[in-house]
CSV table of C-alpha atoms in Angstrom, one decimal:
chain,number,residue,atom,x,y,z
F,4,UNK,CA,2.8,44.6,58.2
F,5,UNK,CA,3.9,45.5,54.5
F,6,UNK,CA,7.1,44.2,53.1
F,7,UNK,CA,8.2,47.6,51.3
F,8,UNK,CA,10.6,45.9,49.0
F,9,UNK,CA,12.0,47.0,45.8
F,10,UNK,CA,14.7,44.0,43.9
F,11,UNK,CA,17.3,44.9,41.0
F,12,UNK,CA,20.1,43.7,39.1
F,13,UNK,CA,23.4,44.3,40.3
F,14,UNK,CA,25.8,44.8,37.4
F,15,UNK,CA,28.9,45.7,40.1
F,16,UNK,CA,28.4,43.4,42.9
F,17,UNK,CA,32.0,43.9,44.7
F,18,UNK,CA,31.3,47.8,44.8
F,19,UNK,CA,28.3,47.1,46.8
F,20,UNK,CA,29.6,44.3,48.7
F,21,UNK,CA,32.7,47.1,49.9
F,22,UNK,CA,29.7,49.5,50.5
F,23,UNK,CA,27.3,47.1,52.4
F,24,UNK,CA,30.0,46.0,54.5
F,25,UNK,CA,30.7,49.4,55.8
F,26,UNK,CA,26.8,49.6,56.6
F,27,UNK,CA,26.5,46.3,58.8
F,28,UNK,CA,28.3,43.2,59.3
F,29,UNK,CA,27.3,40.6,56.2
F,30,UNK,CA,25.2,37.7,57.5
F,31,UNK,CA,26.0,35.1,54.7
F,32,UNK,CA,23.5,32.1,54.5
F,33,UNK,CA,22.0,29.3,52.2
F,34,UNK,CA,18.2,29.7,51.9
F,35,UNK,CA,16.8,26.6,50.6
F,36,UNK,CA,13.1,27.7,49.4
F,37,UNK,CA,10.2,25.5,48.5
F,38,UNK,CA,6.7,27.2,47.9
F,39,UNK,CA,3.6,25.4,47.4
F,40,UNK,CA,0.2,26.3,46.5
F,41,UNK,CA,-3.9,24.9,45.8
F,42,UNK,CA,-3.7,21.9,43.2
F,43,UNK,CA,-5.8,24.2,41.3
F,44,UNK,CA,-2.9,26.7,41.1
F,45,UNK,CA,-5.0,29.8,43.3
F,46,UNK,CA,-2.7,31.3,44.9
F,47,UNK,CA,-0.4,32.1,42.2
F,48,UNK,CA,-3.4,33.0,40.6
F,49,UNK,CA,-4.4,35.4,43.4
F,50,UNK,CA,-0.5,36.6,43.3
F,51,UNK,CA,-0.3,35.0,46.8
F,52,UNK,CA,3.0,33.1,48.2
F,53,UNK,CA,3.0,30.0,50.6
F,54,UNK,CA,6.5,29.2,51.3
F,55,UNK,CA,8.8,27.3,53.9
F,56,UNK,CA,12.3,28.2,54.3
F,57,UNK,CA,15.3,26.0,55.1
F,58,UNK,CA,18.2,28.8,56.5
F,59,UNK,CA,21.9,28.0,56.6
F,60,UNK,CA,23.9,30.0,58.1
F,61,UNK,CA,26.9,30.3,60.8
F,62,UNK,CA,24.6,30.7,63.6
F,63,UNK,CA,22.9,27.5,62.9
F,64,UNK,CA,20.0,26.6,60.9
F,65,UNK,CA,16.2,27.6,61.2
F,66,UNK,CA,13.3,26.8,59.4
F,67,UNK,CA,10.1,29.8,58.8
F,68,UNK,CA,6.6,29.6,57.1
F,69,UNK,CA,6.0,32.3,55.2
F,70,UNK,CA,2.0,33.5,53.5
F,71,UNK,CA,2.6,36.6,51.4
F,72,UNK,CA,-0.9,38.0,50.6
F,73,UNK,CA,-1.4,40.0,46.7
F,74,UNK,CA,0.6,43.2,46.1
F,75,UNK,CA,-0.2,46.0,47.4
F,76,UNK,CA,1.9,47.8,45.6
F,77,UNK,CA,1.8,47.4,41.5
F,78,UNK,CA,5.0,49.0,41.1
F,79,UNK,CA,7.1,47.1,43.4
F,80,UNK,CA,5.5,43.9,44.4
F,81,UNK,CA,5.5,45.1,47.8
F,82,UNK,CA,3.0,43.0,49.6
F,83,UNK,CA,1.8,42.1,53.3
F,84,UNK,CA,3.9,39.2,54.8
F,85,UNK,CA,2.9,37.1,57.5
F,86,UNK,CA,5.9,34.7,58.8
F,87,UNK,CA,6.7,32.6,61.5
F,88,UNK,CA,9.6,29.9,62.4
F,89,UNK,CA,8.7,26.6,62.9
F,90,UNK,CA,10.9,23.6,65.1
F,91,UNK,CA,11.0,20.7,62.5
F,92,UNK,CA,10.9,21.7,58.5
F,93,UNK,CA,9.9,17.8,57.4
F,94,UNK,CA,7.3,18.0,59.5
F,95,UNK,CA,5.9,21.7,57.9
F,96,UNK,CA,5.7,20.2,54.4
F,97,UNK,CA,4.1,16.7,55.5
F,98,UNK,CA,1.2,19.3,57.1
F,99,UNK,CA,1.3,21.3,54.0
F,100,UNK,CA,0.6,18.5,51.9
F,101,UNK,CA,-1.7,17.1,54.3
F,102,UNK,CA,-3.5,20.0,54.1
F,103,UNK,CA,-3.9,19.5,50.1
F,104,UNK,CA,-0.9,21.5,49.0
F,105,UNK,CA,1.2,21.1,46.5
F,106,UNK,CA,4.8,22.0,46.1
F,107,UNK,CA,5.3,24.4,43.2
F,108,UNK,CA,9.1,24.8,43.0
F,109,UNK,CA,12.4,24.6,45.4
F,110,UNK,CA,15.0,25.9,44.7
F,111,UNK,CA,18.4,27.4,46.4
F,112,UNK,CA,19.2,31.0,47.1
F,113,UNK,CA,22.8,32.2,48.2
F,114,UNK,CA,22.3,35.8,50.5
F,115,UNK,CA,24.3,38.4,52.2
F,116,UNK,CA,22.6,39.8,54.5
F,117,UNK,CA,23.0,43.3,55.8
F,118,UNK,CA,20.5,45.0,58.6
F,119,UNK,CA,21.1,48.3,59.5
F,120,UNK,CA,19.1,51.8,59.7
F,121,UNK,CA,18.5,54.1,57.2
F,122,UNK,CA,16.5,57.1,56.9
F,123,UNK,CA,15.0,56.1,60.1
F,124,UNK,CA,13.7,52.6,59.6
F,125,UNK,CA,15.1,49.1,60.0
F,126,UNK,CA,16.7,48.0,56.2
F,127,UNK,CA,17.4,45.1,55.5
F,128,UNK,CA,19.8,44.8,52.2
F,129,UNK,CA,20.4,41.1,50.7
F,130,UNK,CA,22.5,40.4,47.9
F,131,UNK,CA,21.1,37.4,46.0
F,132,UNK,CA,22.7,34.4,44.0
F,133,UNK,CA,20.6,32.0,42.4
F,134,UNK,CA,22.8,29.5,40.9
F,135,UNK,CA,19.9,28.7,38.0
F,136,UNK,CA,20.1,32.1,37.4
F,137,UNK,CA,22.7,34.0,35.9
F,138,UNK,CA,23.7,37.5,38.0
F,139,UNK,CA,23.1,38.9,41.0
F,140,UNK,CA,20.1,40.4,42.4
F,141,UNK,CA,19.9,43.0,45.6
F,142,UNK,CA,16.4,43.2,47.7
F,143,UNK,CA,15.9,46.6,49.9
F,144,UNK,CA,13.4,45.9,52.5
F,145,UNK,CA,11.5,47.2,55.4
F,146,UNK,CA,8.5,46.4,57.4
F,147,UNK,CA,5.8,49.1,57.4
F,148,UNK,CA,2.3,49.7,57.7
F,149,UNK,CA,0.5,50.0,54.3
F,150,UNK,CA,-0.1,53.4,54.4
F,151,UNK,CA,3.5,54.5,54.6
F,152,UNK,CA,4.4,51.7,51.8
F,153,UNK,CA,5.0,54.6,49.1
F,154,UNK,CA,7.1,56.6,52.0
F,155,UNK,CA,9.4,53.9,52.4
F,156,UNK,CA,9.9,52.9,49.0
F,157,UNK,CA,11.3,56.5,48.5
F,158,UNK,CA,13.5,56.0,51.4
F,159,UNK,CA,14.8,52.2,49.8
F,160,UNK,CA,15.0,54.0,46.3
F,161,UNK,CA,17.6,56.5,48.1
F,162,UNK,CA,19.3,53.5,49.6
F,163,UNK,CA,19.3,52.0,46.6
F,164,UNK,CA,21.0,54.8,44.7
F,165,UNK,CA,23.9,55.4,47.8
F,166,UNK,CA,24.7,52.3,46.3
F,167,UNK,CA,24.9,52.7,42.4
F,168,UNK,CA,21.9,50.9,41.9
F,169,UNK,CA,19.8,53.3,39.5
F,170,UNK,CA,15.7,53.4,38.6
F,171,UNK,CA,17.0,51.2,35.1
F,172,UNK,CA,18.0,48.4,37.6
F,173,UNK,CA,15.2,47.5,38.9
F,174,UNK,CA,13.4,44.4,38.0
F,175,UNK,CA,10.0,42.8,38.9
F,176,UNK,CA,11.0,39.4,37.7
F,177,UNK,CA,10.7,36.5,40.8
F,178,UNK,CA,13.2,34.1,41.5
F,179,UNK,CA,10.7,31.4,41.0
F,180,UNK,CA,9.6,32.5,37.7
F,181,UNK,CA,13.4,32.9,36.2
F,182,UNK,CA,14.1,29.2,37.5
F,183,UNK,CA,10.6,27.8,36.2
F,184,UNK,CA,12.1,29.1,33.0
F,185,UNK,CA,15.4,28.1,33.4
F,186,UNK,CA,14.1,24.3,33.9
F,187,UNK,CA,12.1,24.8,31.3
């Protein structure tokens, strides 16, 4: 399946809280995120993602592996994700780096998360604070195959402007990128 997912800056974040929260119940966690890659830097290279997830939230806390193969989708990143939880997170970075990978970056995200149905498919909205980066960010996703990829982008573009959130906000930068900068 295809992540459809389009990300942008969120210059009134309590108006879309109030809005979000009349969607869906808000689901607020702590994602701690490390992602790895080849020694010889190929999957960045190949714009592929290797990642493993550390979730805290009130329901507990769960750890998933996540491969994100290349965009399939220029315009917004949207690429095929392949993810799965996992029982112990030590022990899915010892066999990542017994397997010859390295860790790239970590880093913490704080998310509200808010599932609920729009347009017909399964959303998932998540307002994003990085602390290492300054404002907050909102991802619009769904899961679909990759031939309805530029279907559901129109549908999250909708979505996205239901909530204020206009074509000017939207931003390609990555989360890993902005705090690779930020730590200079």
């Amino acid at each position: 399946m295809i992540e459809a997912e389009l990300k942008a800056r969120v210059h009134a974040p309590e108006a879309v809280v109030r809005q979000l929260d009349q969607r869906a119940a808000a689901r607020v966690e702590v994602y701690r995120d490390t992602y790895y890659d080849r020694p010889d830097g190929s999957l960045a290279k190949a714009g592929e993602e290797l990642r493993v997830r550390t979730v805290h939230g009130a329901d507990g806390t769960r750890t998933v592996l996540t491969y994100k193969g290349a965009a399939v989708d220029e315009e917004s990143g949207s690429k095929p994700e392949h993810e799965t939880r996992v029982e112990d997170a030590d022990q899915t970075h010892a066999v990542l780096r017994g397997l010859g990978h390295v860790e790239l970056i970590a880093f913490e995200k704080r998310c509200r998360n808010y599932g609920f149905t729009a347009r017909g498919r399964q959303m998932l909205a998540t307002l994003v604070r990085v602390p290492e980066i300054d404002g907050t960010f909102l991802e619009v996703e769904t899961l679909v195959e990759e031939a309805d990829v530029p279907a559901a982008l129109d549908d999250i573009r909708a979505v996205l402007g239901e909530l204020g959130i206009g074509p000017e906000d939207l931003t390609r930068e990555t989360y890993t990128g902005a705090v690779a900068a930020r730590r200079g």
